[in-house]
Amino acid sequence: MLEELASQPSSFVKNPAVWQGRLLICALRQPSKYFTAMQIELALGSQHGTLESHLFEETLFFERTHESMHGSHYRLTQEGLSNAHVLDKVWREMHAMLEFRDTHARKATIRNNTISPTQSHSEPRAEAVQASSKFADAANSDFIIQVQNLRREFKSKGGNGRIVQAVQGVDITVKAAEIVGFLGPNGAGKTTTLRMLTTLLRPTSGSALVTGIDLLGDPRSVRKRIGYVAQGNGTSPESKVVEELEIQGRLHGLSRSDVAQRIGEVLHQMDLEGLEDRLTKTLSGGQRRRLDIALGLIHLPDLLFLDEPTTGLDPQNRANLWSHVRRLRNEHGMTIFLTTHYLEEADALCDRIMIMDAGQVVAQGTPQDLKASISGDKIELSVPVRDAPRTALIAERLTGAQKVVVTDGRIRLRVPRGDAALPVLLRELNSANISPRSFQISQPSLDDVFLSVTGRRLRDSIVAGRRK
């Protein structure tokens, strides 16, 4: 039955009476991993007493753990968890796809118009940028972000009126339940792009659907469906954790009862239980950052934007936050779009990575595919500065050697197999009376990818930006 639902999910989405799948998904979405039959019945709207025997007998997916005054408590087995995750992801993707179709039909006439470059952001009009037939066709797919030819211009400061192209015709697609990393050196345009996608900045031109809604024609509805966690801490130091969450929930239009329920859920999700009455200024750095994310989750968004979520955290807190981000996707099917300056973070977390430079997306793919695009192993060795030119000439004669770069006394090159090339190189250097101070072999990394497509290392670009 479950395999059938996963292979033909449209029937499941359109027919919520397929109760086996709904039962698993409902159990998966409980705020605690332990639940009673009554809790599931209430969530599903089933008659009281109809599910107890099923949970007890369906030992493949459910196991009874303990008794309390509320009755028997159950949890999903490993098999149940596995099937529930699959069904939950399929349901979200199919539901999103159907919504995209409906939204595209409703907005078709709006997207046939264009935005005037001089239009005020403070007075949004109902017109959107004209979409091409290619983009219109893409709106029928299961992308949660669809961007085509997005641009943003600014007038330079100083009164000369020069137009600066901050973002130059960016195309972006993100699937439901995907974690996407957005990288780029300072000044690349990624912050401007993020501000446009989160409705904080109106594009000069281009087409965009975010959670299936026209970003330009209905930004208010987009804001209801997304969460945004900025770089800086946005809480008041003299407020309690629970007060910050209450205010955020009410600002999103949730009722008091819904806010109370969501507070319990996000505290559990972000491992903040027991801190409700603490002042935010007394929280650790990791706790404050998890609170920031909890604030972005309070209204149950389909899509979460994280702007450099682990900046300033120590390695332990950074790794802890990574685990929470993974759980949001793995356990709740959330789509996450994040920017980061930590390449190891993008490598560990992201299903796909986009690298932006000079206002354009210059590379994208899975971390593995991007690293595979860099051919060969890297050999790096250090020699006395006076010997660097001769060392480079010897290195260039190695079989398959390419991209030989000399920086002072450091020589870098790529070869098909570093383990075979290094002994040959060392013998040649010895014959030339050159003694390397150090040497190492490494396989391609995201840092190598970044250097290849932007001409600089990410860490170097950050330092240079801070000096400015």
Short mmCIF file of C-alpha atoms in Angstrom, two decimals:
data_model
loop_
_atom_site.label_atom_id
_atom_site.label_comp_id
_atom_site.label_asym_id
_atom_site.label_seq_id
_atom_site.Cartn_x
_atom_site.Cartn_y
_atom_site.Cartn_z
CA MET A 1 0.00 0.00 0.00
CA LEU A 2 2.74 2.45 0.96
CA GLU A 3 4.76 1.69 -2.16
CA GLU A 4 1.64 2.33 -4.23
CA LEU A 5 1.09 5.68 -2.53
CA ALA A 6 4.68 6.72 -3.11
CA SER A 7 4.62 5.68 -6.76
CA GLN A 8 1.24 7.31 -7.45
CA PRO A 9 1.19 10.23 -5.00
CA SER A 10 -1.37 12.33 -6.85
CA SER A 11 -4.17 10.04 -5.68
CA PHE A 12 -2.96 10.43 -2.11
CA VAL A 13 -2.83 14.24 -2.34
CA LYS A 14 -6.22 14.50 -3.97
CA ASN A 15 -7.82 11.90 -1.71
CA PRO A 16 -7.01 12.55 1.95
CA ALA A 17 -9.23 9.61 2.89
CA VAL A 18 -6.31 7.28 2.14
CA TRP A 19 -5.97 6.92 5.87
CA GLN A 20 -2.96 4.57 6.06
CA GLY A 21 -0.69 7.23 4.63
CA ARG A 22 -2.31 10.02 6.63
CA LEU A 23 -1.86 8.00 9.80
CA LEU A 24 1.89 7.64 9.28
CA ILE A 25 2.36 11.30 8.34
CA CYS A 26 0.27 12.45 11.29
CA ALA A 27 2.38 10.35 13.66
CA LEU A 28 5.54 11.77 12.11
CA ARG A 29 4.34 15.36 12.63
CA GLN A 30 3.48 14.97 16.30
CA PRO A 31 5.41 17.47 18.48
CA SER A 32 6.82 14.55 20.47
CA LYS A 33 8.00 11.20 19.15
CA TYR A 34 5.66 9.59 21.71
CA PHE A 35 1.89 9.85 21.14
CA THR A 36 -1.40 8.30 22.15
CA ALA A 37 -4.15 6.97 19.94
CA MET A 38 -6.37 9.85 21.13
CA GLN A 39 -3.86 12.45 19.92
CA ILE A 40 -3.78 10.89 16.46
CA GLU A 41 -7.57 10.59 16.39
CA LEU A 42 -7.97 14.27 17.25
CA ALA A 43 -5.46 15.29 14.59
CA LEU A 44 -7.14 13.16 11.94
CA GLY A 45 -10.68 13.99 13.01
CA SER A 46 -11.41 10.32 13.62
CA GLN A 47 -13.95 8.95 16.05
CA HIS A 48 -12.59 8.26 19.54
CA GLY A 49 -11.54 4.66 20.05
CA THR A 50 -11.12 3.80 16.36
CA LEU A 51 -7.31 3.68 16.20
CA GLU A 52 -6.17 2.07 19.46
CA SER A 53 -6.39 -1.50 18.19
CA HIS A 54 -4.75 -0.59 14.89
CA LEU A 55 -1.73 1.01 16.60
CA PHE A 56 -1.42 -1.98 18.91
CA GLU A 57 -1.63 -4.56 16.10
CA GLU A 58 0.42 -2.76 13.42
CA THR A 59 3.75 -3.72 14.96
CA LEU A 60 5.68 -3.16 11.71
CA PHE A 61 5.14 0.62 11.93
CA PHE A 62 4.20 1.30 15.56
CA GLU A 63 5.46 0.11 18.93
CA ARG A 64 3.93 0.61 22.37
CA THR A 65 6.44 2.22 24.75
CA HIS A 66 4.73 2.94 28.07
CA GLU A 67 1.46 3.61 29.92
CA SER A 68 0.24 6.79 31.59
CA MET A 69 -2.99 8.28 32.88
CA HIS A 70 -3.75 9.18 29.25
CA GLY A 71 -3.47 5.58 28.08
CA SER A 72 -0.94 3.67 25.99
CA HIS A 73 1.86 5.65 24.37
CA TYR A 74 3.31 4.67 21.00
CA ARG A 75 6.09 5.70 18.68
CA LEU A 76 7.03 4.95 15.10
CA THR A 77 9.38 2.03 14.53
CA GLN A 78 12.42 2.49 12.29
CA GLU A 79 10.39 1.01 9.43
CA GLY A 80 7.53 3.34 10.24
CA LEU A 81 9.83 6.36 10.33
CA SER A 82 11.36 5.43 6.99
CA ASN A 83 7.99 5.04 5.28
CA ALA A 84 6.57 8.16 6.93
CA HIS A 85 9.49 10.30 5.74
CA VAL A 86 9.04 9.06 2.18
CA LEU A 87 5.30 9.68 2.20
CA ASP A 88 5.65 13.07 3.87
CA LYS A 89 8.18 14.23 1.27
CA VAL A 90 6.06 12.90 -1.60
CA TRP A 91 2.95 14.55 -0.18
CA ARG A 92 4.68 17.92 0.22
CA GLU A 93 6.16 17.84 -3.26
CA MET A 94 2.91 16.81 -4.94
CA HIS A 95 0.88 19.27 -2.89
CA ALA A 96 3.32 22.04 -3.81
CA MET A 97 3.13 21.08 -7.48
CA LEU A 98 -0.67 21.22 -7.50
CA GLU A 99 -0.61 24.58 -5.75
CA PHE A 100 1.89 25.88 -8.29
CA ARG A 101 -0.47 24.91 -11.10
CA ASP A 102 -3.42 26.64 -9.45
CA THR A 103 -1.38 29.73 -8.65
CA HIS A 104 -0.01 29.94 -12.18
CA ALA A 105 -3.52 29.83 -13.62
CA ARG A 106 -4.74 32.58 -11.24
CA LYS A 107 -1.74 34.79 -11.93
CA ALA A 108 -1.47 34.24 -15.69
CA THR A 109 -2.88 37.62 -16.64
CA ILE A 110 -0.73 39.40 -14.05
CA ARG A 111 2.50 37.83 -15.29
CA ASN A 112 1.76 38.97 -18.85
CA ASN A 113 2.51 42.53 -17.81
CA THR A 114 5.84 44.13 -16.95
CA ILE A 115 7.29 46.17 -14.11
CA SER A 116 8.47 49.66 -14.86
CA PRO A 117 12.07 50.13 -13.66
CA THR A 118 10.96 53.39 -12.05
CA GLN A 119 8.10 51.81 -10.08
CA SER A 120 8.22 52.60 -6.35
CA HIS A 121 8.78 49.70 -3.97
CA SER A 122 6.61 51.43 -1.39
CA GLU A 123 3.64 51.39 -3.79
CA PRO A 124 3.56 47.87 -5.23
CA ARG A 125 1.34 47.40 -8.25
CA ALA A 126 -0.43 44.22 -9.30
CA GLU A 127 1.63 43.88 -12.49
CA ALA A 128 4.45 41.37 -12.62
CA VAL A 129 7.27 40.95 -15.07
CA GLN A 130 6.32 39.26 -18.32
CA ALA A 131 7.13 35.58 -18.12
CA SER A 132 8.47 33.66 -21.10
CA SER A 133 6.76 30.49 -22.28
CA LYS A 134 9.69 28.53 -20.88
CA PHE A 135 9.10 29.98 -17.42
CA ALA A 136 5.35 29.45 -17.71
CA ASP A 137 5.94 25.77 -18.46
CA ALA A 138 8.29 25.50 -15.47
CA ALA A 139 5.49 26.75 -13.21
CA ASN A 140 3.80 23.36 -13.68
CA SER A 141 6.69 21.54 -12.01
CA ASP A 142 7.39 20.93 -8.34
CA PHE A 143 9.80 23.82 -7.77
CA ILE A 144 9.23 25.88 -4.63
CA ILE A 145 11.42 28.70 -5.99
CA GLN A 146 11.38 29.59 -9.69
CA VAL A 147 13.31 32.64 -10.80
CA GLN A 148 14.09 33.72 -14.33
CA ASN A 149 16.22 36.64 -15.49
CA LEU A 150 15.96 38.44 -12.15
CA ARG A 151 17.75 41.80 -12.15
CA ARG A 152 18.36 44.62 -9.72
CA GLU A 153 19.86 48.01 -10.52
CA PHE A 154 21.01 50.75 -8.16
CA LYS A 155 22.08 54.30 -8.78
CA SER A 156 25.60 54.82 -7.51
CA LYS A 157 26.22 57.26 -4.70
CA GLY A 158 27.96 60.55 -5.35
CA GLY A 159 25.49 62.21 -7.66
CA ASN A 160 26.92 61.02 -11.01
CA GLY A 161 23.83 58.89 -11.60
CA ARG A 162 25.78 55.83 -12.78
CA ILE A 163 23.69 52.64 -12.84
CA VAL A 164 25.16 49.67 -10.95
CA GLN A 165 23.99 46.19 -12.00
CA ALA A 166 23.99 44.38 -8.64
CA VAL A 167 22.15 41.30 -9.96
CA GLN A 168 22.34 40.53 -13.67
CA GLY A 169 19.73 38.13 -14.98
CA VAL A 170 19.80 35.36 -12.36
CA ASP A 171 17.96 32.06 -12.94
CA ILE A 172 17.22 29.96 -9.84
CA THR A 173 15.15 26.83 -9.25
CA VAL A 174 14.76 25.06 -5.91
CA LYS A 175 12.74 21.89 -5.35
CA ALA A 176 10.54 21.22 -2.34
CA ALA A 177 12.35 19.66 0.66
CA GLU A 178 15.75 20.63 -0.75
CA ILE A 179 18.59 22.32 1.15
CA VAL A 180 20.34 24.78 -1.15
CA GLY A 181 23.49 26.72 -0.31
CA PHE A 182 24.10 30.15 -1.83
CA LEU A 183 27.78 31.15 -1.89
CA GLY A 184 29.70 34.09 -3.23
CA PRO A 185 32.42 36.60 -2.41
CA ASN A 186 31.55 39.94 -0.87
CA GLY A 187 29.85 42.15 -3.43
CA ALA A 188 28.75 39.23 -5.61
CA GLY A 189 25.05 40.11 -5.32
CA LYS A 190 23.89 37.24 -3.14
CA THR A 191 22.55 39.48 -0.34
CA THR A 192 20.63 41.56 -2.89
CA THR A 193 19.22 38.35 -4.41
CA LEU A 194 18.21 37.06 -0.97
CA ARG A 195 16.49 40.36 -0.15
CA MET A 196 14.51 40.15 -3.39
CA LEU A 197 13.43 36.55 -2.79
CA THR A 198 12.23 37.46 0.74
CA THR A 199 10.21 40.50 -0.55
CA LEU A 200 12.50 43.01 1.20
CA LEU A 201 13.66 44.52 -2.09
CA ARG A 202 11.70 44.86 -5.31
CA PRO A 203 13.42 43.55 -8.45
CA THR A 204 14.07 45.91 -11.35
CA SER A 205 12.94 43.23 -13.78
CA GLY A 206 12.54 39.49 -14.08
CA SER A 207 10.09 36.76 -13.13
CA ALA A 208 9.76 34.95 -9.81
CA LEU A 209 7.49 32.45 -8.12
CA VAL A 210 8.19 31.73 -4.45
CA THR A 211 6.14 28.92 -2.84
CA GLY A 212 4.03 29.03 -5.99
CA ILE A 213 3.07 32.68 -5.50
CA ASP A 214 4.00 35.57 -7.76
CA LEU A 215 6.72 37.44 -5.86
CA LEU A 216 5.97 40.70 -7.63
CA GLY A 217 2.18 40.55 -7.79
CA ASP A 218 1.46 39.26 -4.27
CA PRO A 219 4.44 39.75 -1.93
CA ARG A 220 2.21 39.72 1.16
CA SER A 221 1.09 36.16 0.46
CA VAL A 222 4.72 35.15 -0.13
CA ARG A 223 5.64 36.48 3.31
CA LYS A 224 2.98 34.26 4.88
CA ARG A 225 4.60 31.17 3.38
CA ILE A 226 8.27 31.85 4.08
CA GLY A 227 10.48 32.25 7.15
CA TYR A 228 13.51 34.54 7.14
CA VAL A 229 16.34 34.46 9.66
CA ALA A 230 18.73 37.38 9.18
CA GLN A 231 22.39 37.48 10.16
CA GLY A 232 22.06 39.64 13.26
CA ASN A 233 20.23 38.76 16.45
CA GLY A 234 16.72 40.22 16.24
CA THR A 235 15.54 39.76 19.81
CA SER A 236 15.27 42.25 22.65
CA PRO A 237 17.83 41.47 25.38
CA GLU A 238 15.31 42.29 28.13
CA SER A 239 12.54 40.05 26.77
CA LYS A 240 11.84 36.47 27.74
CA VAL A 241 12.12 33.72 25.16
CA VAL A 242 8.40 33.00 25.33
CA GLU A 243 7.57 36.71 24.91
CA GLU A 244 9.61 36.95 21.72
CA LEU A 245 7.87 33.89 20.29
CA GLU A 246 4.43 35.16 21.29
CA ILE A 247 4.99 38.53 19.64
CA GLN A 248 6.31 36.92 16.46
CA GLY A 249 3.36 34.55 16.24
CA ARG A 250 0.83 37.30 16.76
CA LEU A 251 2.51 39.47 14.13
CA HIS A 252 1.96 36.62 11.69
CA GLY A 253 -1.75 36.64 12.54
CA LEU A 254 -1.90 33.44 14.58
CA SER A 255 -4.56 33.15 17.27
CA ARG A 256 -3.48 32.98 20.92
CA SER A 257 -4.25 29.27 21.08
CA ASP A 258 -2.33 28.57 17.88
CA VAL A 259 0.62 30.62 19.14
CA ALA A 260 0.68 28.65 22.39
CA GLN A 261 0.70 25.37 20.47
CA ARG A 262 3.38 26.53 18.04
CA ILE A 263 5.62 27.79 20.86
CA GLY A 264 5.68 24.32 22.37
CA GLU A 265 6.46 22.78 18.99
CA VAL A 266 9.30 25.13 17.98
CA LEU A 267 10.88 24.97 21.46
CA HIS A 268 10.97 21.21 21.08
CA GLN A 269 12.23 21.35 17.50
CA MET A 270 15.09 23.70 18.34
CA ASP A 271 16.01 22.09 21.67
CA LEU A 272 15.00 25.15 23.71
CA GLU A 273 12.60 23.48 26.13
CA GLY A 274 13.03 24.74 29.68
CA LEU A 275 14.30 28.15 28.52
CA GLU A 276 10.90 29.78 28.04
CA ASP A 277 11.24 32.20 30.96
CA ARG A 278 14.91 33.06 30.43
CA LEU A 279 15.82 36.57 29.27
CA THR A 280 17.31 36.37 25.80
CA LYS A 281 20.46 38.18 26.96
CA THR A 282 21.27 35.25 29.28
CA LEU A 283 21.26 32.69 26.44
CA SER A 284 24.46 31.29 24.98
CA GLY A 285 25.42 32.11 21.40
CA GLY A 286 24.13 28.78 20.14
CA GLN A 287 20.86 29.12 22.05
CA ARG A 288 20.29 32.65 20.71
CA ARG A 289 20.81 31.46 17.15
CA ARG A 290 18.39 28.56 17.64
CA LEU A 291 15.88 31.07 19.04
CA ASP A 292 16.30 33.17 15.89
CA ILE A 293 15.42 30.11 13.81
CA ALA A 294 12.48 29.29 16.09
CA LEU A 295 11.14 32.80 15.44
CA GLY A 296 11.36 32.10 11.71
CA LEU A 297 9.44 28.83 12.14
CA ILE A 298 6.62 30.04 14.39
CA HIS A 299 4.09 30.44 11.53
CA LEU A 300 4.86 27.04 9.92
CA PRO A 301 6.51 28.28 6.71
CA ASP A 302 7.02 26.02 3.71
CA LEU A 303 10.36 27.65 2.91
CA LEU A 304 13.02 28.91 5.33
CA PHE A 305 15.72 31.42 4.37
CA LEU A 306 18.82 31.38 6.60
CA ASP A 307 21.35 34.17 6.14
CA GLU A 308 24.73 32.94 7.44
CA PRO A 309 23.11 31.01 10.31
CA THR A 310 26.32 29.89 12.08
CA THR A 311 28.49 33.01 11.81
CA GLY A 312 30.21 33.67 15.13
CA LEU A 313 29.47 30.24 16.61
CA ASP A 314 32.18 27.93 17.89
CA PRO A 315 32.65 24.57 16.09
CA GLN A 316 30.56 22.64 18.64
CA ASN A 317 27.58 25.00 18.43
CA ARG A 318 27.94 25.15 14.67
CA ALA A 319 27.74 21.36 14.36
CA ASN A 320 24.76 21.35 16.75
CA LEU A 321 22.93 23.87 14.58
CA TRP A 322 23.68 21.79 11.49
CA SER A 323 21.88 18.84 13.08
CA HIS A 324 18.80 20.99 13.75
CA VAL A 325 18.74 22.26 10.16
CA ARG A 326 18.95 18.68 8.87
CA ARG A 327 16.06 17.65 11.12
CA LEU A 328 13.87 20.45 9.76
CA ARG A 329 14.25 18.95 6.31
CA ASN A 330 14.40 15.25 7.18
CA GLU A 331 11.59 15.20 9.74
CA HIS A 332 9.38 18.06 8.56
CA GLY A 333 10.02 18.23 4.82
CA MET A 334 11.02 21.89 4.97
CA THR A 335 12.83 23.57 2.09
CA ILE A 336 15.87 25.56 3.24
CA PHE A 337 17.78 28.22 1.30
CA LEU A 338 20.89 29.37 3.13
CA THR A 339 23.87 31.63 2.60
CA THR A 340 27.15 30.84 4.28
CA HIS A 341 30.82 31.77 4.32
CA TYR A 342 31.80 28.31 5.58
CA LEU A 343 32.52 25.95 2.70
CA GLU A 344 32.56 22.93 5.02
CA GLU A 345 29.05 23.93 6.11
CA ALA A 346 27.79 23.99 2.53
CA ASP A 347 29.49 20.66 1.84
CA ALA A 348 28.00 19.00 4.93
CA LEU A 349 24.47 20.41 4.76
CA CYS A 350 23.46 21.18 1.20
CA ASP A 351 21.90 18.98 -1.45
CA ARG A 352 22.87 21.57 -4.03
CA ILE A 353 25.12 24.65 -4.11
CA MET A 354 24.96 27.82 -6.19
CA ILE A 355 27.99 30.10 -6.51
CA MET A 356 27.38 33.72 -7.42
CA ASP A 357 29.95 36.21 -8.67
CA ALA A 358 29.64 39.65 -10.28
CA GLY A 359 25.85 39.51 -10.11
CA GLN A 360 25.49 36.14 -11.87
CA VAL A 361 25.25 32.48 -10.88
CA VAL A 362 28.53 31.11 -12.25
CA ALA A 363 28.28 27.51 -11.05
CA GLN A 364 25.73 25.19 -9.47
CA GLY A 365 25.30 21.51 -8.70
CA THR A 366 25.63 18.99 -5.89
CA PRO A 367 28.81 19.32 -3.80
CA GLN A 368 30.05 16.08 -5.33
CA ASP A 369 29.39 17.20 -8.91
CA LEU A 370 31.07 20.56 -8.35
CA LYS A 371 34.16 18.95 -6.89
CA ALA A 372 34.24 16.41 -9.71
CA SER A 373 34.34 19.29 -12.21
CA ILE A 374 37.82 20.15 -10.94
CA SER A 375 40.05 17.67 -12.75
CA GLY A 376 42.86 15.91 -10.91
CA ASP A 377 44.56 16.11 -7.54
CA LYS A 378 46.29 19.23 -6.26
CA ILE A 379 49.98 19.25 -5.35
CA GLU A 380 51.19 22.18 -3.30
CA LEU A 381 54.79 22.64 -2.23
CA SER A 382 56.90 25.35 -0.65
CA VAL A 383 60.45 26.12 -1.74
CA PRO A 384 62.88 29.03 -1.22
CA VAL A 385 61.69 32.03 -3.23
CA ARG A 386 64.83 32.00 -5.38
CA ASP A 387 64.04 28.42 -6.46
CA ALA A 388 60.37 29.03 -7.28
CA PRO A 389 60.81 29.78 -11.04
CA ARG A 390 62.91 26.63 -11.63
CA THR A 391 60.48 24.54 -9.57
CA ALA A 392 57.57 25.75 -11.69
CA LEU A 393 59.39 24.78 -14.91
CA ILE A 394 60.07 21.30 -13.55
CA ALA A 395 56.44 20.95 -12.42
CA GLU A 396 55.16 21.94 -15.86
CA ARG A 397 57.05 19.00 -17.42
CA LEU A 398 55.14 16.44 -15.34
CA THR A 399 52.75 14.22 -17.32
CA GLY A 400 49.28 15.76 -17.28
CA ALA A 401 50.35 18.78 -15.21
CA GLN A 402 48.12 21.84 -15.56
CA LYS A 403 47.30 25.12 -13.86
CA VAL A 404 50.78 25.63 -12.41
CA VAL A 405 50.60 28.72 -10.21
CA VAL A 406 53.51 30.40 -8.40
CA THR A 407 52.93 32.67 -5.40
CA ASP A 408 56.20 33.77 -3.83
CA GLY A 409 57.80 30.49 -2.75
CA ARG A 410 54.62 28.40 -3.04
CA ILE A 411 53.84 26.36 -6.15
CA ARG A 412 50.42 24.82 -6.86
CA LEU A 413 49.51 22.53 -9.74
CA ARG A 414 47.01 19.85 -10.74
CA VAL A 415 47.85 16.36 -11.96
CA PRO A 416 45.66 13.34 -12.81
CA ARG A 417 47.10 11.32 -9.89
CA GLY A 418 48.97 13.05 -7.13
CA ASP A 419 50.29 9.85 -5.55
CA ALA A 420 52.06 8.95 -8.81
CA ALA A 421 53.26 12.43 -9.75
CA LEU A 422 54.72 13.56 -6.42
CA PRO A 423 57.60 11.01 -6.25
CA VAL A 424 58.60 11.95 -9.81
CA LEU A 425 58.50 15.65 -8.95
CA LEU A 426 60.61 15.19 -5.82
CA ARG A 427 63.25 13.19 -7.73
CA GLU A 428 63.48 15.92 -10.39
CA LEU A 429 63.80 18.61 -7.73
CA ASN A 430 66.52 16.64 -5.97
CA SER A 431 68.44 16.35 -9.26
CA ALA A 432 68.17 20.14 -9.59
CA ASN A 433 69.44 20.64 -6.02
CA ILE A 434 66.11 22.11 -4.91
CA SER A 435 64.97 21.14 -1.41
CA PRO A 436 61.21 21.61 -0.77
CA ARG A 437 60.35 22.95 2.66
CA SER A 438 56.96 21.26 2.63
CA PHE A 439 54.57 19.52 0.25
CA GLN A 440 51.09 18.03 0.29
CA ILE A 441 48.56 16.30 -1.95
CA SER A 442 44.83 17.01 -1.72
CA GLN A 443 41.74 16.02 -3.65
CA PRO A 444 39.41 18.73 -5.03
CA SER A 445 37.43 20.69 -2.45
CA LEU A 446 34.70 23.29 -2.65
CA ASP A 447 37.39 25.87 -2.02
CA ASP A 448 39.05 24.72 -5.24
CA VAL A 449 35.71 25.02 -7.04
CA PHE A 450 35.22 28.52 -5.67
CA LEU A 451 38.74 29.53 -6.71
CA SER A 452 38.21 28.07 -10.18
CA VAL A 453 34.97 29.93 -10.95
CA THR A 454 35.64 33.25 -9.16
CA GLY A 455 39.42 33.53 -9.31
CA ARG A 456 39.74 33.94 -5.53
CA ARG A 457 39.26 31.95 -2.37
CA LEU A 458 36.12 32.56 -0.33
CA ARG A 459 38.06 33.25 2.86
CA ASP A 460 40.31 35.77 1.06
CA SER A 461 37.29 37.62 -0.32
CA ILE A 462 35.74 37.88 3.15
CA VAL A 463 38.90 39.33 4.65
CA ALA A 464 39.26 41.81 1.79
CA GLY A 465 35.63 42.89 2.21
CA ARG A 466 36.10 43.51 5.93
CA ARG A 467 39.19 45.64 5.32
CA LYS A 468 37.15 47.90 3.09
#
